[in-house]
mmCIF file of N, CA and C in Angstrom:
data_model
loop_
_atom_site.group_PDB
_atom_site.id
_atom_site.type_symbol
_atom_site.label_atom_id
_atom_site.label_comp_id
_atom_site.label_asym_id
_atom_site.label_seq_id
_atom_site.Cartn_x
_atom_site.Cartn_y
_atom_site.Cartn_z
ATOM 1 N N MET A 1 152.035 -7.356 -52.562
ATOM 2 C CA MET A 1 151.833 -7.554 -53.983
ATOM 3 C C MET A 1 151.504 -9.017 -54.261
ATOM 4 N N PRO A 2 150.684 -9.265 -55.253
ATOM 5 C CA PRO A 2 150.340 -10.658 -55.579
ATOM 6 C C PRO A 2 151.479 -11.358 -56.314
ATOM 7 N N LYS A 3 151.479 -12.662 -56.198
ATOM 8 C CA LYS A 3 152.406 -13.479 -56.979
ATOM 9 C C LYS A 3 151.813 -13.629 -58.372
ATOM 10 N N THR A 4 152.652 -13.877 -59.368
ATOM 11 C CA THR A 4 152.147 -14.012 -60.739
ATOM 12 C C THR A 4 151.169 -15.168 -60.861
ATOM 13 N N SER A 5 151.366 -16.233 -60.073
ATOM 14 C CA SER A 5 150.453 -17.378 -60.115
ATOM 15 C C SER A 5 149.058 -16.998 -59.638
ATOM 16 N N GLU A 6 148.964 -15.961 -58.794
ATOM 17 C CA GLU A 6 147.675 -15.502 -58.298
ATOM 18 C C GLU A 6 146.946 -14.628 -59.315
ATOM 19 N N MET A 7 147.652 -14.183 -60.345
ATOM 20 C CA MET A 7 147.068 -13.319 -61.359
ATOM 21 C C MET A 7 146.377 -14.104 -62.470
ATOM 22 N N LYS A 8 146.636 -15.396 -62.521
ATOM 23 C CA LYS A 8 146.072 -16.244 -63.574
ATOM 24 C C LYS A 8 144.910 -17.033 -63.000
ATOM 25 N N SER A 9 143.719 -16.714 -63.455
ATOM 26 C CA SER A 9 142.567 -17.465 -62.960
ATOM 27 C C SER A 9 142.380 -18.733 -63.790
ATOM 28 N N SER A 10 141.796 -19.721 -63.180
ATOM 29 C CA SER A 10 141.557 -20.987 -63.853
ATOM 30 C C SER A 10 140.330 -21.646 -63.252
ATOM 31 N N LYS A 11 139.579 -22.326 -64.088
ATOM 32 C CA LYS A 11 138.438 -23.079 -63.567
ATOM 33 C C LYS A 11 138.872 -24.460 -63.092
ATOM 34 N N PHE A 12 140.171 -24.753 -63.225
ATOM 35 C CA PHE A 12 140.735 -26.027 -62.796
ATOM 36 C C PHE A 12 141.742 -25.810 -61.672
ATOM 37 N N LEU A 13 141.913 -26.815 -60.841
ATOM 38 C CA LEU A 13 142.821 -26.752 -59.700
ATOM 39 C C LEU A 13 144.248 -26.550 -60.180
ATOM 40 N N LYS A 14 144.959 -25.603 -59.556
ATOM 41 C CA LYS A 14 146.356 -25.325 -59.880
ATOM 42 C C LYS A 14 147.238 -25.825 -58.744
ATOM 43 N N LYS A 15 148.487 -26.117 -59.071
ATOM 44 C CA LYS A 15 149.416 -26.629 -58.063
ATOM 45 C C LYS A 15 149.570 -25.659 -56.902
ATOM 46 N N GLU A 16 149.493 -24.368 -57.161
ATOM 47 C CA GLU A 16 149.636 -23.377 -56.103
ATOM 48 C C GLU A 16 148.502 -23.483 -55.078
ATOM 49 N N GLU A 17 147.345 -23.939 -55.506
ATOM 50 C CA GLU A 17 146.204 -24.076 -54.607
ATOM 51 C C GLU A 17 146.338 -25.298 -53.694
ATOM 52 N N VAL A 18 147.125 -26.275 -54.133
ATOM 53 C CA VAL A 18 147.343 -27.488 -53.343
ATOM 54 C C VAL A 18 148.430 -27.257 -52.301
ATOM 55 N N GLY A 19 149.361 -26.372 -52.605
ATOM 56 C CA GLY A 19 150.467 -26.115 -51.675
ATOM 57 C C GLY A 19 151.423 -27.297 -51.646
ATOM 58 N N ILE A 20 151.989 -27.557 -50.476
ATOM 59 C CA ILE A 20 152.961 -28.659 -50.367
ATOM 60 C C ILE A 20 152.273 -30.010 -50.311
ATOM 61 N N GLY A 21 150.983 -30.000 -50.055
ATOM 62 C CA GLY A 21 150.217 -31.243 -50.028
ATOM 63 C C GLY A 21 148.858 -31.033 -49.412
ATOM 64 N N ALA A 22 147.891 -31.788 -49.894
ATOM 65 C CA ALA A 22 146.531 -31.676 -49.366
ATOM 66 C C ALA A 22 145.881 -33.052 -49.345
ATOM 67 N N LEU A 23 145.385 -33.432 -48.184
ATOM 68 C CA LEU A 23 144.615 -34.666 -48.056
ATOM 69 C C LEU A 23 143.204 -34.370 -48.554
ATOM 70 N N VAL A 24 142.747 -35.123 -49.545
ATOM 71 C CA VAL A 24 141.424 -34.881 -50.131
ATOM 72 C C VAL A 24 140.619 -36.170 -50.181
ATOM 73 N N THR A 25 139.317 -35.990 -50.269
ATOM 74 C CA THR A 25 138.385 -37.103 -50.415
ATOM 75 C C THR A 25 137.847 -37.070 -51.836
ATOM 76 N N ILE A 26 137.984 -38.180 -52.545
ATOM 77 C CA ILE A 26 137.524 -38.231 -53.928
ATOM 78 C C ILE A 26 135.998 -38.221 -53.959
ATOM 79 N N ALA A 27 135.446 -37.270 -54.730
ATOM 80 C CA ALA A 27 133.994 -37.157 -54.873
ATOM 81 C C ALA A 27 133.518 -37.750 -56.196
ATOM 82 N N GLY A 28 134.429 -37.888 -57.154
ATOM 83 C CA GLY A 28 134.050 -38.461 -58.438
ATOM 84 C C GLY A 28 135.017 -38.074 -59.536
ATOM 85 N N VAL A 29 134.654 -38.463 -60.746
ATOM 86 C CA VAL A 29 135.436 -38.171 -61.942
ATOM 87 C C VAL A 29 134.452 -37.730 -63.021
ATOM 88 N N GLU A 30 134.840 -36.705 -63.792
ATOM 89 C CA GLU A 30 133.992 -36.247 -64.885
ATOM 90 C C GLU A 30 134.855 -35.732 -66.025
ATOM 91 N N GLN A 31 134.286 -35.687 -67.209
ATOM 92 C CA GLN A 31 134.988 -35.093 -68.335
ATOM 93 C C GLN A 31 134.649 -33.610 -68.391
ATOM 94 N N SER A 32 135.670 -32.789 -68.659
ATOM 95 C CA SER A 32 135.493 -31.343 -68.772
ATOM 96 C C SER A 32 136.219 -30.847 -70.009
ATOM 97 N N ASN A 33 135.685 -29.784 -70.574
ATOM 98 C CA ASN A 33 136.316 -29.141 -71.713
ATOM 99 C C ASN A 33 137.431 -28.239 -71.190
ATOM 100 N N VAL A 34 138.679 -28.561 -71.537
ATOM 101 C CA VAL A 34 139.819 -27.796 -71.051
ATOM 102 C C VAL A 34 140.338 -26.802 -72.084
ATOM 103 N N ALA A 35 139.661 -26.701 -73.216
ATOM 104 C CA ALA A 35 140.098 -25.799 -74.284
ATOM 105 C C ALA A 35 139.926 -24.346 -73.864
ATOM 106 N N MET A 36 140.795 -23.504 -74.392
ATOM 107 C CA MET A 36 140.669 -22.066 -74.172
ATOM 108 C C MET A 36 139.385 -21.586 -74.839
ATOM 109 N N GLU A 37 138.851 -20.488 -74.344
ATOM 110 C CA GLU A 37 137.626 -19.944 -74.912
ATOM 111 C C GLU A 37 137.816 -19.656 -76.403
ATOM 112 N N GLY A 38 136.877 -20.129 -77.213
ATOM 113 C CA GLY A 38 136.924 -19.930 -78.653
ATOM 114 C C GLY A 38 137.653 -21.028 -79.412
ATOM 115 N N ALA A 39 138.367 -21.910 -78.697
ATOM 116 C CA ALA A 39 139.105 -23.014 -79.332
ATOM 117 C C ALA A 39 138.179 -24.230 -79.435
ATOM 118 N N PRO A 40 138.521 -25.171 -80.310
ATOM 119 C CA PRO A 40 137.722 -26.396 -80.406
ATOM 120 C C PRO A 40 137.708 -27.150 -79.077
ATOM 121 N N GLU A 41 136.635 -27.858 -78.829
ATOM 122 C CA GLU A 41 136.478 -28.617 -77.589
ATOM 123 C C GLU A 41 137.623 -29.606 -77.388
ATOM 124 N N ASP A 42 138.115 -29.685 -76.156
ATOM 125 C CA ASP A 42 139.185 -30.606 -75.778
ATOM 126 C C ASP A 42 138.788 -31.230 -74.438
ATOM 127 N N LEU A 43 138.182 -32.411 -74.494
ATOM 128 C CA LEU A 43 137.691 -33.065 -73.287
ATOM 129 C C LEU A 43 138.796 -33.838 -72.577
ATOM 130 N N LYS A 44 138.903 -33.628 -71.277
ATOM 131 C CA LYS A 44 139.861 -34.346 -70.431
ATOM 132 C C LYS A 44 139.123 -34.843 -69.192
ATOM 133 N N TRP A 45 139.618 -35.946 -68.626
ATOM 134 C CA TRP A 45 139.051 -36.460 -67.381
ATOM 135 C C TRP A 45 139.568 -35.625 -66.233
ATOM 136 N N CYS A 46 138.682 -35.324 -65.294
ATOM 137 C CA CYS A 46 139.021 -34.497 -64.139
ATOM 138 C C CYS A 46 138.567 -35.172 -62.849
ATOM 139 N N LEU A 47 139.347 -34.962 -61.803
ATOM 140 C CA LEU A 47 139.045 -35.495 -60.481
ATOM 141 C C LEU A 47 138.293 -34.442 -59.679
ATOM 142 N N LEU A 48 137.191 -34.855 -59.070
ATOM 143 C CA LEU A 48 136.424 -33.981 -58.187
ATOM 144 C C LEU A 48 136.727 -34.382 -56.750
ATOM 145 N N THR A 49 136.927 -33.383 -55.898
ATOM 146 C CA THR A 49 137.195 -33.672 -54.490
ATOM 147 C C THR A 49 136.209 -32.898 -53.614
ATOM 148 N N ALA A 50 136.031 -33.394 -52.412
ATOM 149 C CA ALA A 50 135.141 -32.724 -51.460
ATOM 150 C C ALA A 50 135.754 -31.422 -50.950
ATOM 151 N N GLU A 51 137.062 -31.318 -50.968
ATOM 152 C CA GLU A 51 137.748 -30.189 -50.351
ATOM 153 C C GLU A 51 137.957 -28.992 -51.278
ATOM 154 N N PHE A 52 137.950 -29.202 -52.578
ATOM 155 C CA PHE A 52 138.189 -28.115 -53.527
ATOM 156 C C PHE A 52 136.973 -27.928 -54.433
ATOM 157 N N ASP A 53 136.664 -26.670 -54.742
ATOM 158 C CA ASP A 53 135.554 -26.359 -55.639
ATOM 159 C C ASP A 53 135.907 -26.634 -57.098
ATOM 160 N N LYS A 54 137.190 -26.612 -57.400
ATOM 161 C CA LYS A 54 137.646 -26.796 -58.782
ATOM 162 C C LYS A 54 138.072 -28.243 -59.010
ATOM 163 N N PRO A 55 137.822 -28.777 -60.217
ATOM 164 C CA PRO A 55 138.312 -30.118 -60.534
ATOM 165 C C PRO A 55 139.801 -30.082 -60.881
ATOM 166 N N MET A 56 140.466 -31.218 -60.722
ATOM 167 C CA MET A 56 141.864 -31.358 -61.113
ATOM 168 C C MET A 56 141.925 -32.161 -62.403
ATOM 169 N N VAL A 57 142.557 -31.586 -63.426
ATOM 170 C CA VAL A 57 142.707 -32.288 -64.694
ATOM 171 C C VAL A 57 143.655 -33.461 -64.482
ATOM 172 N N LEU A 58 143.233 -34.629 -64.933
ATOM 173 C CA LEU A 58 144.037 -35.836 -64.764
ATOM 174 C C LEU A 58 144.883 -36.116 -65.997
ATOM 175 N N ASN A 59 146.107 -36.559 -65.774
ATOM 176 C CA ASN A 59 146.936 -37.067 -66.865
ATOM 177 C C ASN A 59 147.139 -38.563 -66.614
ATOM 178 N N SER A 60 147.820 -39.229 -67.503
ATOM 179 C CA SER A 60 147.954 -40.688 -67.369
ATOM 180 C C SER A 60 148.708 -41.076 -66.092
ATOM 181 N N THR A 61 149.678 -40.270 -65.665
ATOM 182 C CA THR A 61 150.407 -40.556 -64.440
ATOM 183 C C THR A 61 149.488 -40.449 -63.228
ATOM 184 N N ASN A 62 148.676 -39.367 -63.166
ATOM 185 C CA ASN A 62 147.729 -39.197 -62.055
ATOM 186 C C ASN A 62 146.749 -40.364 -62.011
ATOM 187 N N ILE A 63 146.209 -40.719 -63.166
ATOM 188 C CA ILE A 63 145.221 -41.801 -63.237
ATOM 189 C C ILE A 63 145.829 -43.103 -62.719
ATOM 190 N N HIS A 64 147.032 -43.437 -63.185
ATOM 191 C CA HIS A 64 147.690 -44.669 -62.761
ATOM 192 C C HIS A 64 147.973 -44.643 -61.258
ATOM 193 N N SER A 65 148.427 -43.498 -60.748
ATOM 194 C CA SER A 65 148.727 -43.385 -59.314
ATOM 195 C C SER A 65 147.471 -43.573 -58.472
ATOM 196 N N ILE A 66 146.367 -42.936 -58.872
ATOM 197 C CA ILE A 66 145.125 -43.070 -58.111
ATOM 198 C C ILE A 66 144.605 -44.499 -58.190
ATOM 199 N N GLU A 67 144.721 -45.109 -59.358
ATOM 200 C CA GLU A 67 144.312 -46.511 -59.524
ATOM 201 C C GLU A 67 145.102 -47.411 -58.569
ATOM 202 N N THR A 68 146.404 -47.161 -58.464
ATOM 203 C CA THR A 68 147.260 -47.963 -57.585
ATOM 204 C C THR A 68 146.900 -47.743 -56.113
ATOM 205 N N VAL A 69 146.744 -46.495 -55.717
ATOM 206 C CA VAL A 69 146.455 -46.159 -54.317
ATOM 207 C C VAL A 69 145.083 -46.676 -53.886
ATOM 208 N N THR A 70 144.085 -46.561 -54.772
ATOM 209 C CA THR A 70 142.728 -46.988 -54.408
ATOM 210 C C THR A 70 142.519 -48.486 -54.614
ATOM 211 N N GLY A 71 143.402 -49.103 -55.398
ATOM 212 C CA GLY A 71 143.269 -50.533 -55.671
ATOM 213 C C GLY A 71 142.151 -50.857 -56.639
ATOM 214 N N SER A 72 141.736 -49.854 -57.430
ATOM 215 C CA SER A 72 140.627 -50.081 -58.350
ATOM 216 C C SER A 72 140.833 -49.346 -59.669
ATOM 217 N N ASP A 73 140.528 -50.047 -60.769
ATOM 218 C CA ASP A 73 140.542 -49.385 -62.068
ATOM 219 C C ASP A 73 139.144 -48.876 -62.433
ATOM 220 N N ASP A 74 138.186 -49.081 -61.546
ATOM 221 C CA ASP A 74 136.823 -48.581 -61.721
ATOM 222 C C ASP A 74 136.710 -47.288 -60.925
ATOM 223 N N THR A 75 136.542 -46.162 -61.612
ATOM 224 C CA THR A 75 136.527 -44.876 -60.921
ATOM 225 C C THR A 75 135.359 -44.750 -59.943
ATOM 226 N N ASP A 76 134.311 -45.538 -60.125
ATOM 227 C CA ASP A 76 133.236 -45.539 -59.132
ATOM 228 C C ASP A 76 133.758 -46.034 -57.776
ATOM 229 N N GLY A 77 134.788 -46.893 -57.812
ATOM 230 C CA GLY A 77 135.397 -47.406 -56.593
ATOM 231 C C GLY A 77 136.299 -46.388 -55.911
ATOM 232 N N TRP A 78 136.592 -45.284 -56.579
ATOM 233 C CA TRP A 78 137.436 -44.242 -55.997
ATOM 234 C C TRP A 78 136.667 -43.342 -55.042
ATOM 235 N N LYS A 79 135.368 -43.242 -55.230
ATOM 236 C CA LYS A 79 134.558 -42.313 -54.426
ATOM 237 C C LYS A 79 134.688 -42.612 -52.944
ATOM 238 N N GLY A 80 134.920 -41.538 -52.178
ATOM 239 C CA GLY A 80 135.049 -41.666 -50.733
ATOM 240 C C GLY A 80 136.456 -41.993 -50.264
ATOM 241 N N LYS A 81 137.341 -42.380 -51.179
ATOM 242 C CA LYS A 81 138.730 -42.691 -50.802
ATOM 243 C C LYS A 81 139.495 -41.397 -50.593
ATOM 244 N N LYS A 82 140.442 -41.438 -49.681
ATOM 245 C CA LYS A 82 141.284 -40.281 -49.396
ATOM 246 C C LYS A 82 142.644 -40.476 -50.056
ATOM 247 N N ILE A 83 143.119 -39.402 -50.681
ATOM 248 C CA ILE A 83 144.443 -39.395 -51.299
ATOM 249 C C ILE A 83 145.118 -38.069 -50.972
ATOM 250 N N VAL A 84 146.416 -38.013 -51.158
ATOM 251 C CA VAL A 84 147.156 -36.770 -50.960
ATOM 252 C C VAL A 84 147.539 -36.218 -52.324
ATOM 253 N N LEU A 85 147.136 -34.970 -52.577
ATOM 254 C CA LEU A 85 147.574 -34.260 -53.777
ATOM 255 C C LEU A 85 148.820 -33.477 -53.399
ATOM 256 N N TYR A 86 149.835 -33.507 -54.261
ATOM 257 C CA TYR A 86 151.049 -32.753 -53.981
ATOM 258 C C TYR A 86 151.723 -32.376 -55.286
ATOM 259 N N ASN A 87 152.585 -31.406 -55.223
ATOM 260 C CA ASN A 87 153.347 -30.940 -56.371
ATOM 261 C C ASN A 87 154.748 -31.516 -56.274
ATOM 262 N N ASP A 88 155.134 -32.299 -57.263
ATOM 263 C CA ASP A 88 156.482 -32.869 -57.302
ATOM 264 C C ASP A 88 157.338 -31.997 -58.215
ATOM 265 N N PRO A 89 158.266 -31.227 -57.662
ATOM 266 C CA PRO A 89 159.081 -30.322 -58.479
ATOM 267 C C PRO A 89 160.110 -31.020 -59.352
ATOM 268 N N ASN A 90 160.206 -32.349 -59.256
ATOM 269 C CA ASN A 90 161.207 -33.094 -60.031
ATOM 270 C C ASN A 90 160.617 -33.836 -61.215
ATOM 271 N N VAL A 91 159.379 -33.581 -61.547
ATOM 272 C CA VAL A 91 158.756 -34.268 -62.680
ATOM 273 C C VAL A 91 159.339 -33.720 -63.973
ATOM 274 N N SER A 92 159.719 -34.636 -64.863
ATOM 275 C CA SER A 92 160.261 -34.205 -66.155
ATOM 276 C C SER A 92 159.436 -34.766 -67.297
ATOM 277 N N TYR A 93 159.446 -34.038 -68.384
ATOM 278 C CA TYR A 93 158.771 -34.455 -69.610
ATOM 279 C C TYR A 93 159.624 -33.988 -70.767
ATOM 280 N N GLY A 94 159.937 -34.893 -71.678
ATOM 281 C CA GLY A 94 160.772 -34.525 -72.811
ATOM 282 C C GLY A 94 162.155 -34.063 -72.395
ATOM 283 N N GLY A 95 162.641 -34.598 -71.274
ATOM 284 C CA GLY A 95 163.980 -34.245 -70.817
ATOM 285 C C GLY A 95 164.068 -32.945 -70.054
ATOM 286 N N LYS A 96 162.933 -32.300 -69.801
ATOM 287 C CA LYS A 96 162.934 -31.022 -69.079
ATOM 288 C C LYS A 96 162.093 -31.135 -67.813
ATOM 289 N N ILE A 97 162.549 -30.470 -66.756
ATOM 290 C CA ILE A 97 161.767 -30.403 -65.519
ATOM 291 C C ILE A 97 160.585 -29.484 -65.785
ATOM 292 N N ILE A 98 159.385 -30.001 -65.465
ATOM 293 C CA ILE A 98 158.171 -29.191 -65.699
ATOM 294 C C ILE A 98 157.382 -29.029 -64.414
#
């Protein structure tokens, strides 16, 4: 039987697709509309990698971490750099683990 996470399709990278960790090569950054179909446009920055067909939606924590790891605040300088994507089960927001 499938897991419930496998029943939800997404055009964006999900934590379940990354597993415990994935070494990826940054291919670029682009803005994508993350709004649900029929909702007003909601543009977010997304990370493109050579290893995954889907982009990963970036939040301020991801952006800061990649900037620190790559040593550049210019996203053009991120291209070709390798980073590890992983799911941290201890991340909290608003006092709750998310």
